[in-house]
């Protein structure tokens, strides 16, 4: 995973900046819906596609991407066996893709299908 | 996995010896005995390193290097260390004194607190003997950034540089390559010589890379930045700042690395 350090560096910072407002919004949104049951939460997402579903999707996409590149730095730092490092990079990307896809699909399903 | 423990042959054994000196013959002051705990290692002997204890009179000693020379002179001629200029110019006597890398010749005895003085070699470098480390990799990395002027011009007399452009090199060119900064950096410990093609160049080499990137007479900025644009060579710097806090010349390698990153981002725009 060497080379192209700068692309990585910029991506990490831009996603970090984007996550600041999204994470603050998410915390406040969750706090104000703390007492909701499942149906009410689904309605909250499905009923506000622009103000809830889309920010939520952005949070998931950017969050998982940021997590993946952050994890990549940690793996590069601490793992000393090149083979193991390669495998962990693969696993890292795989987990981020699968978890991100499931979360994104859930929002699409709640908003457009359910 | 991550390597947190020392290799078996680097662990310090308990076979350290003790030496006690006498009042200094050249001092007319009251004797002031100080204890030095010095790392002793001779990899060729196959034995693990040990820590020897030396007690000497420091009433007429001003610098730690003078104390080391007194120990070698009066107590134990086998203590091995590098030294040359004794005035912070050559960088030979870089070592770890009381937990921080510095030059023994510019570290005053009055800066060593009141307890024992612990002297170890530069961290995480192969030890040749006692306080002498093998800095081959460090020098290789310095050579890799091509620390020399590369200009397209071939002036008849000399390359002209304005005073303002010359000032940009202040704080960069003064590096004496003592390796205090690079060997104090945890990221350099772990990634300085990681595996084929993956190595963090370390603060000293990057400071010099920035020195040439800032030189108005140099025409190979793009090539220099291309070489550094790598997850390992440059971006293993995680702004720990040990480099800046230990530099015995008061330079700021961390700022230089930030400068390189800024140039990288501006180039990518």
Tab-separated table of C-alpha atoms in Angstrom:
chain	number	residue	atom	x	y	z
A	1	UNK	CA	0.000	0.000	0.000
A	2	UNK	CA	2.916	2.313	-0.529
A	3	UNK	CA	2.920	5.202	-3.044
A	4	UNK	CA	0.368	7.926	-3.559
A	5	UNK	CA	0.749	9.110	-0.012
A	6	UNK	CA	-0.594	12.567	-0.787
A	7	UNK	CA	-3.923	11.367	-2.219
A	8	UNK	CA	-4.345	9.415	0.985
A	9	UNK	CA	-3.342	12.345	3.143
A	10	UNK	CA	-5.803	14.717	1.457
A	11	UNK	CA	-8.647	12.161	1.483
A	12	UNK	CA	-8.133	11.575	5.181
A	13	UNK	CA	-8.356	15.256	6.008
A	14	UNK	CA	-11.305	16.070	3.742
A	15	UNK	CA	-13.344	13.148	5.085
A	16	UNK	CA	-12.409	14.129	8.644
A	17	UNK	CA	-13.696	17.667	8.023
A	18	UNK	CA	-16.906	16.385	6.457
A	19	UNK	CA	-17.492	14.090	9.420
A	20	UNK	CA	-17.402	16.927	11.958
A	21	UNK	CA	-20.852	18.425	11.119
A	22	UNK	CA	-22.306	15.026	10.205
A	23	UNK	CA	-21.237	13.439	13.495
A	24	UNK	CA	-22.517	16.398	15.550
A	25	UNK	CA	-25.844	16.266	13.706
A	26	UNK	CA	-26.029	12.488	14.229
A	27	UNK	CA	-25.441	12.708	17.972
A	28	UNK	CA	-28.109	15.392	18.427
A	29	UNK	CA	-30.552	13.563	16.150
A	30	UNK	CA	-30.118	10.347	18.114
A	31	UNK	CA	-30.508	12.140	21.454
A	32	UNK	CA	-33.770	13.684	20.371
A	33	UNK	CA	-35.032	10.265	19.225
A	34	UNK	CA	-33.780	8.331	22.218
A	35	UNK	CA	-37.238	7.206	23.315
A	36	UNK	CA	-38.539	6.195	19.873
A	37	UNK	CA	-39.585	2.642	19.091
A	38	UNK	CA	-38.586	0.852	15.884
A	39	UNK	CA	-41.598	2.022	13.822
A	40	UNK	CA	-41.140	5.641	14.884
A	41	UNK	CA	-37.431	5.555	13.991
A	42	UNK	CA	-38.157	4.056	10.575
A	43	UNK	CA	-40.788	6.684	9.988
A	44	UNK	CA	-38.307	9.388	11.047
A	45	UNK	CA	-35.873	8.199	8.356
A	46	UNK	CA	-38.403	7.419	5.620
A	47	UNK	CA	-40.425	10.574	6.240
A	48	UNK	CA	-37.476	12.958	5.886
A	49	UNK	CA	-35.426	11.822	2.897
A	50	UNK	CA	-33.581	15.129	2.503
A	51	UNK	CA	-32.974	16.071	6.114
A	52	UNK	CA	-32.437	12.594	7.587
A	53	UNK	CA	-31.940	9.761	5.082
A	54	UNK	CA	-29.409	11.587	2.893
A	55	UNK	CA	-27.256	12.939	5.765
A	56	UNK	CA	-27.376	9.458	7.271
A	57	UNK	CA	-26.229	7.897	3.998
A	58	UNK	CA	-23.435	10.479	3.727
A	59	UNK	CA	-22.361	9.766	7.295
A	60	UNK	CA	-22.164	6.056	6.500
A	61	UNK	CA	-20.324	6.456	3.183
A	62	UNK	CA	-17.818	9.013	4.432
A	63	UNK	CA	-17.514	7.355	7.836
A	64	UNK	CA	-16.661	3.933	6.487
A	65	UNK	CA	-14.269	5.384	3.906
A	66	UNK	CA	-12.524	7.402	6.620
A	67	UNK	CA	-12.387	4.337	8.838
A	68	UNK	CA	-10.818	2.295	6.070
A	69	UNK	CA	-8.040	4.758	5.299
A	70	UNK	CA	-7.401	5.375	9.011
A	71	UNK	CA	-7.160	1.658	9.658
A	72	UNK	CA	-4.778	1.351	6.692
A	73	UNK	CA	-2.373	3.778	8.386
A	74	UNK	CA	-2.529	1.775	11.626
A	75	UNK	CA	-1.874	-1.500	9.783
A	76	UNK	CA	1.071	0.043	7.905
A	77	UNK	CA	2.451	1.367	11.199
A	78	UNK	CA	2.212	-1.686	13.379
A	79	UNK	CA	2.237	-4.818	11.243
A	80	UNK	CA	5.732	-5.924	10.370
A	81	UNK	CA	5.169	-9.041	8.288
A	82	UNK	CA	4.547	-8.014	4.663
A	83	UNK	CA	2.225	-10.971	3.936
A	84	UNK	CA	0.102	-10.376	7.011
A	85	UNK	CA	-0.001	-6.668	6.186
A	86	UNK	CA	-1.321	-7.466	2.712
A	87	UNK	CA	-4.039	-9.706	4.119
A	88	UNK	CA	-5.089	-7.181	6.725
A	89	UNK	CA	-5.334	-4.461	4.076
A	90	UNK	CA	-7.616	-6.753	2.091
A	91	UNK	CA	-9.696	-7.587	5.179
A	92	UNK	CA	-9.915	-3.901	6.115
A	93	UNK	CA	-11.267	-2.938	2.681
A	94	UNK	CA	-13.605	-5.943	2.668
A	95	UNK	CA	-15.096	-5.155	6.097
A	96	UNK	CA	-15.563	-1.468	5.247
A	97	UNK	CA	-17.221	-2.318	1.912
A	98	UNK	CA	-19.548	-4.976	3.311
A	99	UNK	CA	-20.536	-3.070	6.460
A	100	UNK	CA	-20.965	0.155	4.475
A	101	UNK	CA	-23.042	-1.605	1.817
A	102	UNK	CA	-25.326	-3.231	4.407
A	103	UNK	CA	-25.869	0.078	6.218
A	104	UNK	CA	-26.505	1.949	2.979
A	105	UNK	CA	-28.862	-0.707	1.714
A	106	UNK	CA	-30.797	-0.500	4.996
A	107	UNK	CA	-31.371	3.225	4.508
A	108	UNK	CA	-32.448	2.717	0.898
A	109	UNK	CA	-34.790	-0.056	1.971
A	110	UNK	CA	-36.316	2.008	4.811
A	111	UNK	CA	-36.721	5.133	2.699
A	112	UNK	CA	-37.774	3.788	-0.695
A	113	UNK	CA	-39.045	0.237	-0.185
A	114	UNK	CA	-40.531	-0.193	3.289
B	1	UNK	CA	2.746	-8.597	14.514
B	2	UNK	CA	3.910	-5.425	16.108
B	3	UNK	CA	7.336	-5.661	17.701
B	4	UNK	CA	7.127	-4.252	21.195
B	5	UNK	CA	9.680	-6.360	23.023
B	6	UNK	CA	13.437	-6.275	22.646
B	7	UNK	CA	15.145	-9.117	20.792
B	8	UNK	CA	16.501	-11.669	23.292
B	9	UNK	CA	20.136	-10.656	22.728
B	10	UNK	CA	19.356	-6.986	23.496
B	11	UNK	CA	17.966	-7.463	26.993
B	12	UNK	CA	20.134	-6.026	29.735
B	13	UNK	CA	21.561	-8.627	32.115
B	14	UNK	CA	22.411	-8.052	35.756
B	15	UNK	CA	26.164	-8.535	35.424
B	16	UNK	CA	26.967	-4.806	35.560
B	17	UNK	CA	30.186	-3.850	37.306
B	18	UNK	CA	30.813	-0.944	39.665
B	19	UNK	CA	33.799	1.389	39.644
B	20	UNK	CA	34.550	4.064	42.201
B	21	UNK	CA	36.801	6.981	41.379
B	22	UNK	CA	38.778	9.276	43.627
B	23	UNK	CA	38.821	13.011	44.102
B	24	UNK	CA	39.946	14.774	40.957
B	25	UNK	CA	43.642	15.673	41.107
B	26	UNK	CA	43.119	18.728	38.918
B	27	UNK	CA	40.273	20.189	40.983
B	28	UNK	CA	40.826	22.605	43.833
B	29	UNK	CA	37.133	22.498	44.793
B	30	UNK	CA	35.474	20.171	47.287
B	31	UNK	CA	34.861	16.755	45.681
B	32	UNK	CA	31.410	16.263	44.162
B	33	UNK	CA	30.810	12.578	43.488
B	34	UNK	CA	28.263	11.665	40.805
B	35	UNK	CA	27.144	8.248	39.648
B	36	UNK	CA	26.963	7.402	35.948
B	37	UNK	CA	25.125	4.329	34.729
B	38	UNK	CA	26.480	3.466	31.320
B	39	UNK	CA	25.159	0.922	28.839
B	40	UNK	CA	27.868	-1.573	27.941
B	41	UNK	CA	27.480	-3.882	25.004
B	42	UNK	CA	29.881	-5.943	22.962
B	43	UNK	CA	27.793	-7.897	20.428
B	44	UNK	CA	30.913	-9.740	19.182
B	45	UNK	CA	31.329	-11.408	22.584
B	46	UNK	CA	27.882	-13.010	22.316
B	47	UNK	CA	26.952	-11.683	25.766
B	48	UNK	CA	23.915	-9.583	26.470
B	49	UNK	CA	24.405	-5.900	27.296
B	50	UNK	CA	24.878	-4.780	30.893
B	51	UNK	CA	24.850	-1.457	32.737
B	52	UNK	CA	28.065	-0.489	34.531
B	53	UNK	CA	28.134	2.017	37.368
B	54	UNK	CA	30.873	4.625	37.658
B	55	UNK	CA	31.294	7.095	40.468
B	56	UNK	CA	33.557	10.036	39.726
B	57	UNK	CA	34.329	13.496	41.055
B	58	UNK	CA	32.640	16.049	38.790
B	59	UNK	CA	33.605	19.186	40.710
B	60	UNK	CA	35.725	20.355	37.754
B	61	UNK	CA	33.633	18.761	34.969
B	62	UNK	CA	31.280	20.954	32.964
B	63	UNK	CA	29.921	18.697	30.220
B	64	UNK	CA	28.784	15.062	30.149
B	65	UNK	CA	31.406	14.316	27.481
B	66	UNK	CA	34.124	15.505	29.862
B	67	UNK	CA	32.740	13.125	32.482
B	68	UNK	CA	32.813	10.240	29.966
B	69	UNK	CA	36.391	11.065	29.073
B	70	UNK	CA	37.302	11.124	32.770
B	71	UNK	CA	35.661	7.706	33.240
B	72	UNK	CA	37.570	6.281	30.273
B	73	UNK	CA	40.756	7.939	31.441
B	74	UNK	CA	40.734	7.048	35.119
B	75	UNK	CA	38.382	4.109	35.693
B	76	UNK	CA	37.737	1.965	32.636
B	77	UNK	CA	39.565	2.414	29.322
B	78	UNK	CA	37.184	-0.034	27.599
B	79	UNK	CA	34.181	2.341	27.650
B	80	UNK	CA	33.583	3.046	23.972
B	81	UNK	CA	32.012	6.183	22.503
B	82	UNK	CA	32.486	8.487	19.542
B	83	UNK	CA	33.590	12.067	20.000
B	84	UNK	CA	35.474	14.595	18.002
B	85	UNK	CA	34.862	18.345	18.007
B	86	UNK	CA	33.608	18.712	21.616
B	87	UNK	CA	31.597	21.791	20.627
B	88	UNK	CA	28.358	20.572	19.014
B	89	UNK	CA	29.528	20.824	15.425
B	90	UNK	CA	30.421	17.298	14.347
B	91	UNK	CA	27.532	15.300	15.821
B	92	UNK	CA	29.754	12.357	16.773
B	93	UNK	CA	28.886	12.148	20.469
B	94	UNK	CA	25.107	11.829	20.017
B	95	UNK	CA	23.747	9.496	22.679
B	96	UNK	CA	20.825	9.075	25.037
B	97	UNK	CA	21.450	10.901	28.310
B	98	UNK	CA	18.872	10.636	31.101
B	99	UNK	CA	16.272	9.435	28.612
B	100	UNK	CA	16.688	12.042	25.889
B	101	UNK	CA	18.903	12.012	22.835
B	102	UNK	CA	21.467	14.779	22.815
B	103	UNK	CA	25.125	15.577	22.246
B	104	UNK	CA	27.277	14.667	25.246
B	105	UNK	CA	29.552	17.619	24.472
B	106	UNK	CA	26.826	20.260	24.729
B	107	UNK	CA	24.906	18.643	27.588
B	108	UNK	CA	26.010	20.378	30.777
B	109	UNK	CA	26.376	18.481	34.031
B	110	UNK	CA	24.131	21.165	35.546
B	111	UNK	CA	21.359	20.038	33.160
B	112	UNK	CA	21.448	16.459	34.457
B	113	UNK	CA	19.448	16.978	37.638
B	114	UNK	CA	20.737	15.710	40.976
B	115	UNK	CA	20.388	11.909	40.646
B	116	UNK	CA	22.353	9.315	38.716
B	117	UNK	CA	23.174	10.079	35.097
B	118	UNK	CA	22.024	7.308	32.753
B	119	UNK	CA	23.884	7.094	29.456
B	120	UNK	CA	22.668	4.811	26.655
B	121	UNK	CA	23.348	4.648	22.921
B	122	UNK	CA	20.933	6.218	20.418
B	123	UNK	CA	17.728	4.148	20.622
B	124	UNK	CA	16.751	1.465	18.148
B	125	UNK	CA	19.995	1.407	16.198
B	126	UNK	CA	22.300	-1.590	15.909
B	127	UNK	CA	25.001	-1.259	18.560
B	128	UNK	CA	28.599	-1.696	17.402
B	129	UNK	CA	29.979	-1.385	20.915
B	130	UNK	CA	28.753	0.385	24.071
B	131	UNK	CA	27.597	3.855	22.985
B	132	UNK	CA	28.647	3.481	19.351
B	133	UNK	CA	25.764	2.697	16.982
B	134	UNK	CA	25.765	1.692	13.335
B	135	UNK	CA	24.230	4.605	11.428
B	136	UNK	CA	24.645	3.142	7.913
B	137	UNK	CA	20.890	3.119	7.248
B	138	UNK	CA	20.566	6.676	8.508
B	139	UNK	CA	23.265	7.861	6.101
B	140	UNK	CA	21.737	5.852	3.250
B	141	UNK	CA	18.457	7.654	3.795
B	142	UNK	CA	20.219	10.995	3.776
B	143	UNK	CA	21.886	10.063	0.472
B	144	UNK	CA	18.537	8.923	-0.952
B	145	UNK	CA	17.060	12.429	-0.840
B	146	UNK	CA	19.978	13.636	-3.029
B	147	UNK	CA	21.272	16.363	-0.715
B	148	UNK	CA	23.026	18.442	-3.347
B	149	UNK	CA	22.148	21.253	-5.741
B	150	UNK	CA	20.550	20.134	-8.990
B	151	UNK	CA	20.258	23.129	-11.265
B	152	UNK	CA	19.552	23.442	-14.983
B	153	UNK	CA	21.624	26.626	-15.131
B	154	UNK	CA	25.300	26.537	-15.747
B	155	UNK	CA	26.402	30.004	-14.688
B	156	UNK	CA	29.867	31.130	-15.625
B	157	UNK	CA	30.682	32.224	-12.104
B	158	UNK	CA	28.143	31.242	-9.475
B	159	UNK	CA	24.457	30.646	-8.787
B	160	UNK	CA	22.966	33.934	-7.629
B	161	UNK	CA	20.538	33.891	-4.698
B	162	UNK	CA	18.725	36.865	-3.130
B	163	UNK	CA	19.045	37.564	0.574
B	164	UNK	CA	15.346	36.714	1.046
B	165	UNK	CA	15.742	33.353	-0.691
B	166	UNK	CA	18.853	32.611	1.312
B	167	UNK	CA	16.973	33.327	4.536
B	168	UNK	CA	14.506	30.567	3.689
B	169	UNK	CA	17.302	28.083	4.357
B	170	UNK	CA	17.914	29.303	7.895
B	171	UNK	CA	16.908	26.628	10.376
B	172	UNK	CA	17.339	23.948	7.712
B	173	UNK	CA	20.957	23.932	6.626
B	174	UNK	CA	22.441	23.832	10.140
B	175	UNK	CA	21.727	20.110	10.633
B	176	UNK	CA	24.879	18.213	11.655
B	177	UNK	CA	23.430	14.711	11.017
B	178	UNK	CA	23.907	13.582	14.601
B	179	UNK	CA	20.772	11.367	14.283
B	180	UNK	CA	19.299	12.518	17.622
B	181	UNK	CA	15.990	13.393	15.942
B	182	UNK	CA	15.463	10.306	13.798
B	183	UNK	CA	16.419	7.888	16.567
B	184	UNK	CA	14.047	9.599	19.028
B	185	UNK	CA	11.076	9.089	16.714
B	186	UNK	CA	8.858	6.057	17.543
B	187	UNK	CA	7.623	5.985	13.969
B	188	UNK	CA	11.232	5.814	12.787
B	189	UNK	CA	11.957	3.015	15.289
B	190	UNK	CA	9.188	0.919	13.803
B	191	UNK	CA	9.250	1.972	10.186
B	192	UNK	CA	12.746	3.333	9.527
B	193	UNK	CA	13.915	0.066	8.035
B	194	UNK	CA	10.691	-1.891	7.695
B	195	UNK	CA	10.872	-4.098	4.626
B	196	UNK	CA	11.820	-3.915	0.997
B	197	UNK	CA	10.751	-0.603	-0.458
B	198	UNK	CA	8.873	0.461	2.675
B	199	UNK	CA	10.820	2.748	4.937
B	200	UNK	CA	10.203	5.997	6.730
B	201	UNK	CA	13.102	8.332	5.925
B	202	UNK	CA	12.990	9.947	9.368
B	203	UNK	CA	13.096	13.594	10.452
B	204	UNK	CA	16.768	14.221	9.678
B	205	UNK	CA	16.567	13.109	6.040
B	206	UNK	CA	13.238	14.906	5.580
B	207	UNK	CA	14.634	18.130	7.062
B	208	UNK	CA	17.395	17.964	4.453
B	209	UNK	CA	14.886	17.112	1.716
B	210	UNK	CA	12.996	20.275	2.663
B	211	UNK	CA	16.227	22.268	2.713
B	212	UNK	CA	16.693	21.449	-0.996
B	213	UNK	CA	13.003	21.916	-1.789
B	214	UNK	CA	13.302	25.433	-0.365
B	215	UNK	CA	16.453	26.310	-2.275
B	216	UNK	CA	15.677	28.910	-4.958
B	217	UNK	CA	18.605	27.660	-7.065
B	218	UNK	CA	17.390	24.065	-7.273
B	219	UNK	CA	15.400	22.975	-10.339
B	220	UNK	CA	14.418	19.449	-9.357
B	221	UNK	CA	11.577	20.184	-6.946
B	222	UNK	CA	9.144	18.029	-8.852
B	223	UNK	CA	11.488	15.043	-8.918
B	224	UNK	CA	12.223	15.500	-5.216
B	225	UNK	CA	8.519	15.642	-4.345
B	226	UNK	CA	7.816	12.588	-6.532
B	227	UNK	CA	10.356	10.617	-4.536
B	228	UNK	CA	8.842	11.665	-1.213
B	229	UNK	CA	5.191	11.113	-2.221
B	230	UNK	CA	4.918	7.773	-0.509
B	231	UNK	CA	2.940	6.391	2.430
B	232	UNK	CA	6.156	5.295	4.102
B	233	UNK	CA	8.957	7.666	3.116
B	234	UNK	CA	7.112	10.833	4.192
B	235	UNK	CA	3.700	10.028	5.586
B	236	UNK	CA	4.842	7.851	8.479
B	237	UNK	CA	5.383	11.146	10.292
B	238	UNK	CA	2.492	11.303	12.755
B	239	UNK	CA	3.543	14.662	14.252
B	240	UNK	CA	4.923	13.209	17.467
B	241	UNK	CA	7.449	16.091	17.733
B	242	UNK	CA	10.156	14.138	19.590
B	243	UNK	CA	12.500	15.230	16.790
B	244	UNK	CA	11.970	18.893	17.535
B	245	UNK	CA	12.168	18.538	21.289
B	246	UNK	CA	15.528	16.721	21.216
B	247	UNK	CA	17.394	18.477	18.375
B	248	UNK	CA	20.619	19.701	20.030
B	249	UNK	CA	20.932	22.423	17.399
B	250	UNK	CA	17.444	23.777	18.165
B	251	UNK	CA	16.121	22.974	14.687
B	252	UNK	CA	12.532	22.026	13.908
B	253	UNK	CA	12.344	18.922	11.680
B	254	UNK	CA	8.609	18.538	12.446
B	255	UNK	CA	7.926	21.925	10.904
B	256	UNK	CA	10.006	21.020	7.864
B	257	UNK	CA	8.005	17.815	7.405
B	258	UNK	CA	4.777	19.826	7.686
B	259	UNK	CA	6.266	22.119	5.022
B	260	UNK	CA	6.855	19.169	2.691
B	261	UNK	CA	3.286	17.946	3.245
B	262	UNK	CA	2.012	21.450	2.455
B	263	UNK	CA	4.022	21.506	-0.790
B	264	UNK	CA	2.586	18.099	-1.651
B	265	UNK	CA	-1.004	19.262	-1.123
B	266	UNK	CA	-0.446	22.477	-3.065
B	267	UNK	CA	1.069	20.503	-5.926
B	268	UNK	CA	-1.927	18.156	-5.966
B	269	UNK	CA	-4.442	21.017	-6.340
